Short mmCIF file of C-alpha atoms in Angstrom, two decimals:
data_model
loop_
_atom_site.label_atom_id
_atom_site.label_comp_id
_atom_site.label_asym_id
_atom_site.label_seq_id
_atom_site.Cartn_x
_atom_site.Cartn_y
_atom_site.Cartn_z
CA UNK A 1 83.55 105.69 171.39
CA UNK A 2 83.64 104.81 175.08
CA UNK A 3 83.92 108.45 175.80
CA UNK A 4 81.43 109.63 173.48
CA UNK A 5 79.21 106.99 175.53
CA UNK A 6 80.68 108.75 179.04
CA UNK A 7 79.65 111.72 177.64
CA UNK A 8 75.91 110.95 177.12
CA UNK A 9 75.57 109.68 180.20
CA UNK A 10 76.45 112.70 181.98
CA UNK A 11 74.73 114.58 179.64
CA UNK A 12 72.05 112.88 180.49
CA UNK A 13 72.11 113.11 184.00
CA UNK A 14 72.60 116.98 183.12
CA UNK A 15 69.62 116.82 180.96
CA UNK A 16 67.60 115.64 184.34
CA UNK A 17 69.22 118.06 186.77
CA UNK A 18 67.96 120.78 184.00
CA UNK A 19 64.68 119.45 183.74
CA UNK A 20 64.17 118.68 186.99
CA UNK A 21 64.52 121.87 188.49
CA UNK A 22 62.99 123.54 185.39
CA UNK A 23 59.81 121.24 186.32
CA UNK A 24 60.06 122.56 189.68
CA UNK A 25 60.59 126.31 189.49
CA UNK A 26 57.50 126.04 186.82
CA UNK A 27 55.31 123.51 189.69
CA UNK A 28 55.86 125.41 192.72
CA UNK A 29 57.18 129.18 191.92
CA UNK A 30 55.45 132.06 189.82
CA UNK A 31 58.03 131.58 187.57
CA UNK A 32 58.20 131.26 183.84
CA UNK A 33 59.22 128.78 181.11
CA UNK A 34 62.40 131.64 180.56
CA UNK A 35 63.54 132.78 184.01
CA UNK A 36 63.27 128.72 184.81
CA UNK A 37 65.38 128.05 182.18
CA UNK A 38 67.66 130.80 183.48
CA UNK A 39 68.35 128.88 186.47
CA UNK A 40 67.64 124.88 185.19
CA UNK A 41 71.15 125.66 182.96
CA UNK A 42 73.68 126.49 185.29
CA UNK A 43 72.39 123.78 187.91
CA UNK A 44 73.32 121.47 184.59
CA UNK A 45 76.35 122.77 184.06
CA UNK A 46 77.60 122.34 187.53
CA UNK A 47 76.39 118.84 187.21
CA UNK A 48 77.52 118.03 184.50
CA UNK A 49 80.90 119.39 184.71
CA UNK A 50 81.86 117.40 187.71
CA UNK A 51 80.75 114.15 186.18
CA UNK A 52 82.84 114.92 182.50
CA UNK A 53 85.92 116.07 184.47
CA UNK A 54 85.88 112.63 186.67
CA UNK A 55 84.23 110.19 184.33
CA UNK A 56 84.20 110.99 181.16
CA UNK A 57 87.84 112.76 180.03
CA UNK A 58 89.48 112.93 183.24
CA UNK A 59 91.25 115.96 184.35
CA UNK A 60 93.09 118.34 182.22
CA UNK A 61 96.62 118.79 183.07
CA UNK A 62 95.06 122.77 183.76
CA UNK A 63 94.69 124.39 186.83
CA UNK A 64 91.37 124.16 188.44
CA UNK A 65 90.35 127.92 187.06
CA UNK A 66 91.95 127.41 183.69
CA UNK A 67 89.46 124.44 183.44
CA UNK A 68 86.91 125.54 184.95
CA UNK A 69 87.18 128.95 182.46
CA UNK A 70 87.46 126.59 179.59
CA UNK A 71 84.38 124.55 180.47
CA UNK A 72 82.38 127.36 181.35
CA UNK A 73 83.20 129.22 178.31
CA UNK A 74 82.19 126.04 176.22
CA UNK A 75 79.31 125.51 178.64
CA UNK A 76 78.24 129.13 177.86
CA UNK A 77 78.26 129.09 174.27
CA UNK A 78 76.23 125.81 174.36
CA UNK A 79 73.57 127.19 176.73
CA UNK A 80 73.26 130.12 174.87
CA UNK A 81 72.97 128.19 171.94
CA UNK A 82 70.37 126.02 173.47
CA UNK A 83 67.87 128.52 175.28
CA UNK A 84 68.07 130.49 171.97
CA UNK A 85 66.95 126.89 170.39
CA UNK A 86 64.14 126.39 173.55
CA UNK A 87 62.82 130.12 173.11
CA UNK A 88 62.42 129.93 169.32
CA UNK A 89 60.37 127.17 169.45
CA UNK A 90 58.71 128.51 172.61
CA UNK A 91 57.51 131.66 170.79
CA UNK A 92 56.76 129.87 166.79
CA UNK A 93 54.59 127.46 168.60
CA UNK A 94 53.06 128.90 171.87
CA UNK A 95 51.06 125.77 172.56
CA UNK A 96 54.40 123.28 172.96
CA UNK A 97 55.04 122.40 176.12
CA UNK A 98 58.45 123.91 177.18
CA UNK A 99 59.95 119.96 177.75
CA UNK A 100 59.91 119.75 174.42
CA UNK A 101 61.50 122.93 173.44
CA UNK A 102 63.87 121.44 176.19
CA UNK A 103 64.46 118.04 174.33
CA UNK A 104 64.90 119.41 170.99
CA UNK A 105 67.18 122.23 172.21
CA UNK A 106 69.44 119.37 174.26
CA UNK A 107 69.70 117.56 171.63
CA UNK A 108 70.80 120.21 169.21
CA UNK A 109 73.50 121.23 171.60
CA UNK A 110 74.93 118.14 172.22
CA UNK A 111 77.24 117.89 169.20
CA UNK A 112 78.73 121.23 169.72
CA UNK A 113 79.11 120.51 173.85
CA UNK A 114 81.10 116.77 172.79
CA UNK A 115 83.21 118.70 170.23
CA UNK A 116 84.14 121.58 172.68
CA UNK A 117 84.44 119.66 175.78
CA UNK A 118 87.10 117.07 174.58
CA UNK A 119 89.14 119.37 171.36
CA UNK A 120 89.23 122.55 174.14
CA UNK A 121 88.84 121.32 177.89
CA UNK A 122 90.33 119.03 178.42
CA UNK A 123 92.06 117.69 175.82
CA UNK A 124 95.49 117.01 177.29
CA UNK A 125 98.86 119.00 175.99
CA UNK A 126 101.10 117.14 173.64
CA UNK A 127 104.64 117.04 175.16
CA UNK A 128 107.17 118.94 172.73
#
């Protein structure tokens, strides 16, 4: 429980790096809702994975690259997962305001993130 708790915190210091530079690629660049998105993720990610690997689990007993592969890969699959969320609900309701598609997209992803991030990253090898 105490990591699950860990966990949303930094996700949701991830979820105000993301919207935070989402709000200001769409406040003071040409940009759209999409490209923003494009770069409001990976800013997240690099957040985020600094505060999981030294707050919430701790470091793997990986090399630096093998987690950083491993997060990525789960960070990847979640992102995707989540702009795919944020898009659809961009484009079946034009009128939302892309926050929203943000929220509800987060928050979709979240499970799957928790689930990857501690079963695959860095959950720690058993000794034989």
């Amino acid at each position: 429980m105490k990591k699950l708790l860990r966990f949303l915190i930094a996700g949701g210091v991830g979820f105000v790096v993301d919207a935070g530079v989402l709000h200001l690629l769409l406040w003071f660049t040409p940009v759209g809702p999409f490209i923003g998105r494009a770069v409001s993720i990976p800013s997240a990610l690099l957040a985020t994975w600094f505060i999981n690997r030294n707050f919430t689990f701790g470091r793997s007993d990986r090399s630096l690259a093998a987690e950083g592969f491993r997060y990525g890969s789960v960070g990847l699959t979640s992102a995707l997962l989540n702009y795919a969320l944020f898009s659809s609900l961009l484009m079946a309701e034009p009128g939302l305001r892309p926050i929203i598609a943000l929220t509800l997209a987060s928050a979709a992803a979240t499970a799957f993130s928790f689930f990857g991030y501690s079963r695959f990253v860095f959950r720690h090898r058993q000794n034989p």
